[in-house]
Amino acid sequence: MLVEKNVPLQFYNSFGIVAKALALVRVRDEADIAQLLADPALKALPKFVLGGGSNIVLTGDVKPLVLKVEIMGKRLHSQTDKAWIVEAGAGENWHELVAWTLQNGYPGLENLALIPGTVGASPVQNIGAYGVELQDRFESLDAIDLTTGQSFTLSAAQCAFGYRDSVFKHKSAAADAAAVAGHPGFGLADKALITRVRFALPKNWKLVLGYADIDKKMAQSGVLSPSGLPTALQIYEWVCDIRRAKLPDPQVIGNAGSFFKNPTVSAEQCADIIQREPKIVHYRLADGSVKLAAGWLIDACGWKGKTIGNAGVYDRQALVLVNRGGRSNPVTGGEVMTLAKSIQTSVYERFGILLEHEPVVV
Ligand code: EPU
């Protein structure tokens, strides 16, 4: 185990923000953690777990010890009557795992194709797209407690998944606030490192439709399987096409995916907003509340395509903030957050809704 000093992080975060890790350790297996925790000085340091860096905004050099997760491996772990259990190392690239499962005949992750980031980060924010969330396919995960070095396994219930949320996004100091917000009241952010994740991929696979963009692709497509329904591979290809058309590739234009969560309001609040804004895009949820499209709210405030400093609002999807300075003159975390705050202010002034940002600000 090597402690690297002053490591540039520009290529380790999908915005391409320039910052350094004052100290960084690459974690390739559980033994690396054991070694790290055996050193009293390293054990005592605050730690920051870095996956693919696709959901973070770096606002300066990172002072906690950065643990860069590079635990690899993909395999069929086991199977039950109902599901194939596939296990992947936390350092594996998410999209490559999705492609691998489909190539090997284990469908179920196709709607989640092309989401940037690593396998280990996928449960942290409970990634989701086109009607499927990670929690729908999750079996369990292994993690290591960074204080004690103990390994443990968590079930879905123990991960406390919510919309772009889990126990790994909450700090334990915020337990009281989290409990008020309906969270179980404990947090594992920077206290645990996810090493492996297992997915339950259904043998009785059923396609998940009902999302406008996918339904449109299906209507346009003449190529369907003999059953008249698309295969998992077709859905995978459609999802890749839709994402490539709407979302910027972080290799080309730095970004962290959706920058804000879609807000939920009560039916009464929604009725009130609809009176003022009849065109507002909204989806009724089973519990009676209503989810609003944050991208539409931001777009309606005129932000699409706008730029402040080197931070911009993507011109094909207003929910995505981008690095307009490329690699040579990259956006700073401060510029991203200034733009984010300006957007929050205009959406609040017009709609009375406070947008919550999705990436972790470091
Ligand atoms: N819209 C606009 N203008 C915009 C953007 C969106 O009017 O600039 C409207 C669209 O026309 C549509 C609605 O808003 O009617 C929703 O847009 P879209 O279908 O693109 O989805 P989204 O709600 O903006 C969410 C996820 C994405 C995920 C897609 C597809 C969040 C925060 N975002 O976006 O996730 O890929 O649905 O399921 O929930 C991510 O988290 O990084 C991400 C990309």
Short mmCIF file of C-alpha atoms and ligand atoms in Angstrom, two decimals:
data_model
loop_
_atom_site.label_atom_id
_atom_site.label_comp_id
_atom_site.label_asym_id
_atom_site.label_seq_id
_atom_site.Cartn_x
_atom_site.Cartn_y
_atom_site.Cartn_z
CA MET A 1 0.00 0.00 0.00
CA LEU A 2 1.40 3.32 -1.14
CA VAL A 3 0.33 6.76 0.10
CA GLU A 4 0.62 9.05 -2.92
CA LYS A 5 0.98 12.77 -2.21
CA ASN A 6 -0.55 15.74 -4.11
CA VAL A 7 -2.35 13.59 -6.66
CA PRO A 8 -4.15 15.57 -9.42
CA LEU A 9 -7.86 14.75 -9.45
CA GLN A 10 -8.81 16.39 -12.77
CA PHE A 11 -9.15 13.01 -14.50
CA TYR A 12 -10.82 11.41 -11.46
CA ASN A 13 -13.93 13.61 -11.50
CA SER A 14 -16.35 13.74 -14.43
CA PHE A 15 -16.66 17.56 -14.35
CA GLY A 16 -12.90 17.71 -15.01
CA ILE A 17 -12.42 20.19 -12.15
CA VAL A 18 -8.79 20.81 -11.21
CA ALA A 19 -8.01 19.88 -7.59
CA LYS A 20 -5.51 17.72 -5.73
CA ALA A 21 -5.80 14.97 -3.18
CA LEU A 22 -3.22 15.87 -0.53
CA ALA A 23 -2.90 12.14 0.09
CA LEU A 24 -4.40 9.23 -1.82
CA VAL A 25 -4.38 5.47 -1.40
CA ARG A 26 -5.57 3.04 -4.08
CA VAL A 27 -7.70 0.27 -2.61
CA ARG A 28 -7.42 -2.90 -4.76
CA ASP A 29 -8.63 -5.41 -2.17
CA GLU A 30 -9.67 -5.80 1.45
CA ALA A 31 -6.02 -6.33 2.48
CA ASP A 32 -5.19 -2.76 1.45
CA ILE A 33 -7.72 -1.48 3.98
CA ALA A 34 -6.42 -3.80 6.68
CA GLN A 35 -2.90 -2.48 6.06
CA LEU A 36 -4.09 1.11 6.10
CA LEU A 37 -5.94 0.70 9.38
CA ALA A 38 -2.94 -1.06 10.94
CA ASP A 39 -1.07 2.26 10.68
CA PRO A 40 -2.25 4.39 13.65
CA ALA A 41 -1.50 7.71 11.88
CA LEU A 42 -3.47 6.75 8.75
CA LYS A 43 -6.24 5.17 10.80
CA ALA A 44 -6.82 8.44 12.65
CA LEU A 45 -7.18 10.56 9.48
CA PRO A 46 -10.59 11.61 8.15
CA LYS A 47 -11.26 9.74 4.91
CA PHE A 48 -13.04 10.38 1.63
CA VAL A 49 -14.08 7.46 -0.55
CA LEU A 50 -13.72 8.15 -4.29
CA GLY A 51 -15.40 5.96 -6.91
CA GLY A 52 -15.72 7.11 -10.51
CA GLY A 53 -16.03 10.76 -9.43
CA SER A 54 -19.18 11.14 -11.52
CA ASN A 55 -21.35 12.59 -8.78
CA ILE A 56 -19.06 15.07 -7.04
CA VAL A 57 -18.21 18.78 -7.22
CA LEU A 58 -14.70 19.52 -5.95
CA THR A 59 -14.52 23.02 -4.46
CA GLY A 60 -10.83 22.83 -3.48
CA ASP A 61 -8.05 20.38 -2.70
CA VAL A 62 -9.30 17.35 -0.81
CA LYS A 63 -7.81 17.28 2.67
CA PRO A 64 -9.16 13.99 4.00
CA LEU A 65 -7.22 10.90 2.92
CA VAL A 66 -8.71 9.89 -0.44
CA LEU A 67 -9.43 6.19 -0.81
CA LYS A 68 -9.65 5.50 -4.52
CA VAL A 69 -11.60 2.29 -4.94
CA GLU A 70 -10.11 -0.03 -7.58
CA ILE A 71 -11.55 -3.39 -6.48
CA MET A 72 -12.28 -5.36 -9.65
CA GLY A 73 -14.04 -8.57 -10.71
CA LYS A 74 -17.37 -9.63 -12.20
CA ARG A 75 -18.86 -13.09 -11.78
CA LEU A 76 -22.02 -15.13 -11.47
CA HIS A 77 -22.02 -15.54 -7.70
CA SER A 78 -24.95 -17.96 -7.34
CA GLN A 79 -28.50 -18.51 -8.45
CA THR A 80 -31.92 -19.14 -7.00
CA ASP A 81 -35.13 -20.36 -8.67
CA LYS A 82 -35.97 -16.77 -9.44
CA ALA A 83 -32.73 -14.94 -10.05
CA TRP A 84 -29.12 -14.94 -11.14
CA ILE A 85 -27.00 -13.32 -8.49
CA VAL A 86 -24.20 -11.39 -10.15
CA GLU A 87 -21.39 -9.94 -8.04
CA ALA A 88 -19.07 -7.11 -9.08
CA GLY A 89 -16.13 -5.35 -7.46
CA ALA A 90 -16.80 -1.75 -6.41
CA GLY A 91 -14.14 -0.40 -8.78
CA GLU A 92 -15.72 -1.88 -11.92
CA ASN A 93 -17.15 0.58 -14.44
CA TRP A 94 -20.96 0.57 -14.16
CA HIS A 95 -21.75 0.57 -17.88
CA GLU A 96 -19.25 -2.23 -18.56
CA LEU A 97 -21.02 -4.32 -15.93
CA VAL A 98 -24.39 -3.69 -17.60
CA ALA A 99 -22.96 -4.74 -20.99
CA TRP A 100 -21.29 -7.83 -19.46
CA THR A 101 -24.52 -9.03 -17.78
CA LEU A 102 -26.43 -8.78 -21.06
CA GLN A 103 -23.67 -10.53 -23.04
CA ASN A 104 -23.80 -13.36 -20.53
CA GLY A 105 -27.58 -13.73 -20.65
CA TYR A 106 -28.52 -12.05 -17.37
CA PRO A 107 -31.02 -9.31 -18.24
CA GLY A 108 -32.37 -6.69 -15.85
CA LEU A 109 -29.91 -3.80 -15.85
CA GLU A 110 -30.55 -2.63 -19.45
CA ASN A 111 -32.55 0.48 -18.47
CA LEU A 112 -29.52 1.61 -16.45
CA ALA A 113 -27.08 1.50 -19.38
CA LEU A 114 -24.55 4.31 -19.90
CA ILE A 115 -24.88 5.79 -16.41
CA PRO A 116 -21.38 7.08 -15.65
CA GLY A 117 -19.54 5.94 -12.53
CA THR A 118 -18.53 2.78 -10.74
CA VAL A 119 -20.35 -0.23 -9.32
CA GLY A 120 -19.46 0.86 -5.77
CA ALA A 121 -21.10 4.24 -6.27
CA SER A 122 -24.31 2.79 -7.71
CA PRO A 123 -25.99 2.00 -4.37
CA VAL A 124 -24.74 5.24 -2.77
CA GLN A 125 -27.14 7.36 -4.79
CA ASN A 126 -29.46 4.50 -5.80
CA ILE A 127 -28.95 5.28 -9.49
CA GLY A 128 -32.05 5.19 -11.62
CA ALA A 129 -33.24 5.75 -15.18
CA TYR A 130 -36.21 4.94 -17.43
CA GLY A 131 -38.37 3.38 -14.77
CA VAL A 132 -35.74 1.21 -13.00
CA GLU A 133 -33.78 2.05 -9.87
CA LEU A 134 -30.80 0.18 -8.54
CA GLN A 135 -32.84 -0.95 -5.52
CA ASP A 136 -35.12 -2.95 -7.89
CA ARG A 137 -32.16 -5.17 -8.85
CA PHE A 138 -30.11 -5.05 -5.67
CA GLU A 139 -29.39 -8.18 -3.62
CA SER A 140 -26.77 -7.14 -1.03
CA LEU A 141 -23.38 -5.49 -0.66
CA ASP A 142 -20.18 -5.97 1.27
CA ALA A 143 -18.45 -3.04 2.93
CA ILE A 144 -15.69 -2.36 5.42
CA ASP A 145 -16.08 -0.17 8.48
CA LEU A 146 -13.24 2.33 8.17
CA THR A 147 -13.01 2.79 11.92
CA THR A 148 -12.82 -0.83 13.02
CA GLY A 149 -11.74 -2.59 9.82
CA GLN A 150 -14.66 -5.01 10.21
CA SER A 151 -16.35 -6.31 7.05
CA PHE A 152 -20.13 -6.37 6.97
CA THR A 153 -22.94 -7.16 4.56
CA LEU A 154 -26.02 -4.99 4.06
CA SER A 155 -29.41 -5.99 2.64
CA ALA A 156 -31.56 -3.55 0.64
CA ALA A 157 -33.54 -2.61 3.75
CA GLN A 158 -30.34 -1.84 5.65
CA CYS A 159 -29.17 0.42 2.80
CA ALA A 160 -32.31 2.55 3.35
CA PHE A 161 -32.67 3.35 -0.34
CA GLY A 162 -34.67 6.39 -1.36
CA TYR A 163 -34.86 8.50 -4.50
CA ARG A 164 -31.14 9.12 -5.29
CA ASP A 165 -30.47 8.38 -1.63
CA SER A 166 -29.13 5.73 0.75
CA VAL A 167 -27.48 5.36 4.14
CA PHE A 168 -24.13 6.04 2.40
CA LYS A 169 -25.14 9.63 1.58
CA HIS A 170 -25.72 10.57 5.22
CA LYS A 171 -23.18 11.46 7.85
CA SER A 172 -23.86 10.08 11.29
CA ALA A 173 -23.52 13.56 12.83
CA ALA A 174 -26.61 14.49 10.86
CA ALA A 175 -28.52 11.58 12.34
CA ASP A 176 -31.08 13.77 14.11
CA ALA A 177 -31.83 15.81 11.01
CA ALA A 178 -31.95 12.65 8.93
CA ALA A 179 -34.38 11.04 11.33
CA VAL A 180 -36.68 14.05 11.01
CA ALA A 181 -36.47 13.73 7.22
CA GLY A 182 -37.65 10.12 7.49
CA HIS A 183 -34.20 8.51 7.25
CA PRO A 184 -33.41 5.75 9.76
CA GLY A 185 -31.14 8.10 11.65
CA PHE A 186 -27.66 6.75 11.09
CA GLY A 187 -25.24 7.44 8.32
CA LEU A 188 -22.24 5.73 6.75
CA ALA A 189 -20.89 8.56 4.56
CA ASP A 190 -17.07 8.35 4.68
CA LYS A 191 -17.36 5.77 7.49
CA ALA A 192 -17.64 2.71 5.29
CA LEU A 193 -16.15 1.62 2.01
CA ILE A 194 -18.25 -0.56 -0.29
CA THR A 195 -16.14 -3.41 -1.65
CA ARG A 196 -18.56 -5.59 -3.64
CA VAL A 197 -22.17 -5.37 -4.78
CA ARG A 198 -24.52 -8.24 -5.66
CA PHE A 199 -27.46 -7.88 -8.02
CA ALA A 200 -30.49 -10.17 -8.34
CA LEU A 201 -31.26 -10.38 -12.06
CA PRO A 202 -34.66 -11.97 -12.66
CA LYS A 203 -34.88 -15.27 -14.57
CA ASN A 204 -38.49 -14.40 -15.37
CA TRP A 205 -37.41 -11.11 -16.95
CA LYS A 206 -40.06 -8.60 -17.89
CA LEU A 207 -39.30 -5.47 -19.80
CA VAL A 208 -39.89 -2.16 -18.06
CA LEU A 209 -41.69 0.23 -20.37
CA GLY A 210 -43.94 3.19 -19.59
CA TYR A 211 -41.25 5.84 -19.96
CA ALA A 212 -42.11 8.21 -22.83
CA ASP A 213 -38.70 8.17 -24.56
CA ILE A 214 -38.50 4.36 -24.55
CA ASP A 215 -42.11 3.93 -25.65
CA LYS A 216 -41.39 6.27 -28.57
CA LYS A 217 -38.37 4.17 -29.58
CA MET A 218 -40.52 1.03 -29.44
CA ALA A 219 -43.21 2.62 -31.61
CA GLN A 220 -40.56 3.66 -34.16
CA SER A 221 -38.83 0.27 -34.16
CA GLY A 222 -39.77 -2.35 -36.71
CA VAL A 223 -37.31 -4.91 -35.28
CA LEU A 224 -38.88 -6.86 -32.46
CA SER A 225 -38.30 -10.40 -31.21
CA PRO A 226 -40.64 -13.23 -32.36
CA SER A 227 -42.79 -12.61 -29.26
CA GLY A 228 -43.54 -9.13 -30.58
CA LEU A 229 -41.77 -7.56 -27.63
CA PRO A 230 -38.33 -5.99 -27.51
CA THR A 231 -35.45 -8.00 -26.05
CA ALA A 232 -33.33 -6.72 -23.18
CA LEU A 233 -30.57 -6.02 -25.70
CA GLN A 234 -32.90 -3.87 -27.80
CA ILE A 235 -33.90 -1.86 -24.74
CA TYR A 236 -30.21 -1.48 -23.88
CA GLU A 237 -29.52 -0.08 -27.35
CA TRP A 238 -32.49 2.30 -27.19
CA VAL A 239 -31.42 3.56 -23.76
CA CYS A 240 -27.89 4.16 -25.11
CA ASP A 241 -29.33 6.08 -28.10
CA ILE A 242 -31.62 8.20 -25.90
CA ARG A 243 -28.86 9.06 -23.46
CA ARG A 244 -26.36 9.87 -26.21
CA ALA A 245 -28.89 12.24 -27.80
CA LYS A 246 -29.87 14.02 -24.57
CA LEU A 247 -26.98 13.87 -22.17
CA PRO A 248 -23.39 15.06 -22.65
CA ASP A 249 -20.63 12.42 -22.64
CA PRO A 250 -18.37 13.38 -19.70
CA GLN A 251 -15.32 12.34 -21.77
CA VAL A 252 -16.20 15.18 -24.15
CA ILE A 253 -18.06 17.76 -22.00
CA GLY A 254 -17.46 17.54 -18.25
CA ASN A 255 -20.63 17.10 -16.16
CA ALA A 256 -22.08 15.16 -13.23
CA GLY A 257 -25.38 14.00 -14.75
CA SER A 258 -28.57 15.50 -13.35
CA PHE A 259 -27.47 18.27 -11.05
CA PHE A 260 -30.78 18.59 -9.17
CA LYS A 261 -33.29 16.06 -7.90
CA ASN A 262 -36.82 16.14 -9.26
CA PRO A 263 -38.80 17.74 -6.38
CA THR A 264 -41.93 16.24 -4.87
CA VAL A 265 -44.86 18.43 -3.82
CA SER A 266 -48.27 17.73 -2.30
CA ALA A 267 -51.33 17.42 -4.55
CA GLU A 268 -52.60 20.78 -3.19
CA GLN A 269 -49.31 22.56 -3.93
CA CYS A 270 -49.30 21.06 -7.41
CA ALA A 271 -52.90 22.15 -8.12
CA ASP A 272 -51.91 25.65 -7.05
CA ILE A 273 -48.85 25.68 -9.37
CA ILE A 274 -50.83 24.23 -12.31
CA GLN A 275 -53.29 27.13 -12.03
CA ARG A 276 -50.40 29.52 -12.53
CA GLU A 277 -48.32 27.31 -14.87
CA PRO A 278 -50.67 25.01 -16.81
CA LYS A 279 -47.85 23.44 -18.85
CA ILE A 280 -45.79 22.23 -15.89
CA VAL A 281 -44.49 18.65 -16.38
CA HIS A 282 -45.64 16.53 -13.43
CA TYR A 283 -46.14 12.86 -12.51
CA ARG A 284 -48.60 11.66 -9.88
CA LEU A 285 -47.07 9.19 -7.40
CA ALA A 286 -48.86 6.30 -5.71
CA ASP A 287 -48.93 8.07 -2.32
CA GLY A 288 -50.87 11.05 -3.75
CA SER A 289 -47.88 13.39 -3.92
CA VAL A 290 -46.64 14.77 -7.24
CA LYS A 291 -43.16 14.73 -8.75
CA LEU A 292 -42.18 17.74 -10.85
CA ALA A 293 -39.56 17.70 -13.63
CA ALA A 294 -36.73 19.91 -12.35
CA GLY A 295 -35.37 20.14 -15.92
CA TRP A 296 -38.67 21.71 -17.03
CA LEU A 297 -38.67 24.19 -14.11
CA ILE A 298 -35.10 25.30 -14.93
CA ASP A 299 -35.87 25.46 -18.65
CA ALA A 300 -38.99 27.54 -17.97
CA CYS A 301 -36.83 30.06 -16.09
CA GLY A 302 -34.78 30.51 -19.27
CA TRP A 303 -31.58 28.81 -18.09
CA LYS A 304 -31.07 26.29 -20.90
CA GLY A 305 -27.80 27.02 -22.71
CA LYS A 306 -26.81 29.85 -20.29
CA THR A 307 -23.27 30.23 -18.92
CA ILE A 308 -21.74 31.85 -15.82
CA GLY A 309 -17.93 31.85 -15.82
CA ASN A 310 -17.03 28.42 -17.18
CA ALA A 311 -20.14 26.73 -15.78
CA GLY A 312 -23.02 26.21 -18.16
CA VAL A 313 -26.50 24.72 -18.42
CA TYR A 314 -26.52 22.01 -21.10
CA ASP A 315 -28.48 23.10 -24.14
CA ARG A 316 -30.32 19.78 -24.61
CA GLN A 317 -31.21 19.06 -20.96
CA ALA A 318 -31.47 21.90 -18.46
CA LEU A 319 -30.99 19.54 -15.50
CA VAL A 320 -27.34 19.00 -16.41
CA LEU A 321 -24.64 21.56 -15.56
CA VAL A 322 -21.50 21.35 -17.68
CA ASN A 323 -17.85 22.42 -17.80
CA ARG A 324 -17.62 24.91 -20.66
CA GLY A 325 -13.85 25.42 -20.30
CA GLY A 326 -12.82 21.91 -21.38
CA ARG A 327 -9.55 20.49 -20.14
CA SER A 328 -7.41 23.55 -20.81
CA ASN A 329 -9.43 26.10 -18.82
CA PRO A 330 -11.75 23.96 -16.70
CA VAL A 331 -14.65 25.14 -14.61
CA THR A 332 -14.06 25.50 -10.87
CA GLY A 333 -16.27 23.99 -8.19
CA GLY A 334 -17.03 27.54 -7.05
CA GLU A 335 -18.34 28.46 -10.52
CA VAL A 336 -20.53 25.35 -10.62
CA MET A 337 -22.00 26.16 -7.22
CA THR A 338 -22.55 29.85 -8.12
CA LEU A 339 -24.51 28.79 -11.19
CA ALA A 340 -26.40 26.19 -9.15
CA LYS A 341 -27.38 28.83 -6.54
CA SER A 342 -28.52 31.28 -9.23
CA ILE A 343 -30.73 28.55 -10.73
CA GLN A 344 -32.13 27.66 -7.30
CA THR A 345 -32.96 31.32 -6.67
CA SER A 346 -34.85 31.82 -9.95
CA VAL A 347 -36.78 28.55 -9.60
CA TYR A 348 -37.69 29.49 -6.02
CA GLU A 349 -38.77 33.01 -6.99
CA ARG A 350 -40.98 31.81 -9.81
CA PHE A 351 -42.37 28.52 -8.47
CA GLY A 352 -41.77 28.67 -4.70
CA ILE A 353 -39.81 25.38 -4.95
CA LEU A 354 -36.31 24.89 -3.55
CA LEU A 355 -34.33 22.51 -5.78
CA GLU A 356 -31.99 20.14 -3.97
CA HIS A 357 -28.67 19.39 -5.67
CA GLU A 358 -27.79 15.76 -6.32
CA PRO A 359 -23.97 15.56 -6.43
CA VAL A 360 -21.89 15.54 -3.27
CA VAL A 361 -20.07 18.86 -2.80
CA VAL A 362 -16.55 18.24 -1.47
N1 EPU B 1 -37.63 18.82 -19.63
C1 EPU B 1 -37.74 20.07 -20.18
N2 EPU B 1 -36.60 20.78 -20.39
C2 EPU B 1 -35.37 20.31 -20.07
C3 EPU B 1 -35.26 19.04 -19.50
C4 EPU B 1 -36.41 18.29 -19.29
O1 EPU B 1 -38.84 20.55 -20.47
O2 EPU B 1 -34.40 21.02 -20.30
C5 EPU B 1 -38.83 18.00 -19.47
C6 EPU B 1 -38.84 16.85 -20.49
O3 EPU B 1 -39.42 17.25 -21.71
C7 EPU B 1 -39.65 15.81 -19.80
C8 EPU B 1 -39.35 16.03 -18.34
O4 EPU B 1 -38.80 17.34 -18.21
O5 EPU B 1 -41.03 16.03 -20.01
C9 EPU B 1 -38.38 14.98 -17.77
O6 EPU B 1 -37.17 14.98 -18.51
P1 EPU B 1 -36.32 13.64 -18.77
O7 EPU B 1 -37.21 12.57 -19.30
O8 EPU B 1 -35.12 14.02 -19.55
O9 EPU B 1 -35.91 13.14 -17.33
P2 EPU B 1 -35.44 13.92 -16.02
O10 EPU B 1 -36.54 13.88 -15.03
O11 EPU B 1 -34.95 15.26 -16.41
C10 EPU B 1 -34.50 11.81 -14.79
C11 EPU B 1 -33.25 11.46 -14.05
C12 EPU B 1 -32.14 11.08 -15.04
C13 EPU B 1 -32.63 9.89 -15.86
C14 EPU B 1 -33.92 10.29 -16.59
C15 EPU B 1 -34.52 9.14 -17.31
C16 EPU B 1 -33.25 12.68 -11.97
C17 EPU B 1 -32.67 13.81 -11.20
N3 EPU B 1 -32.83 12.56 -13.22
O12 EPU B 1 -34.23 13.00 -15.54
O13 EPU B 1 -31.01 10.66 -14.28
O14 EPU B 1 -31.66 9.49 -16.80
O15 EPU B 1 -34.91 10.76 -15.62
O16 EPU B 1 -35.07 8.23 -16.39
O17 EPU B 1 -34.08 11.95 -11.45
C18 EPU B 1 -28.95 11.39 -13.31
O18 EPU B 1 -29.45 11.15 -12.22
O19 EPU B 1 -27.79 11.83 -13.44
C19 EPU B 1 -29.78 11.21 -14.52
C20 EPU B 1 -29.35 11.57 -15.73
#
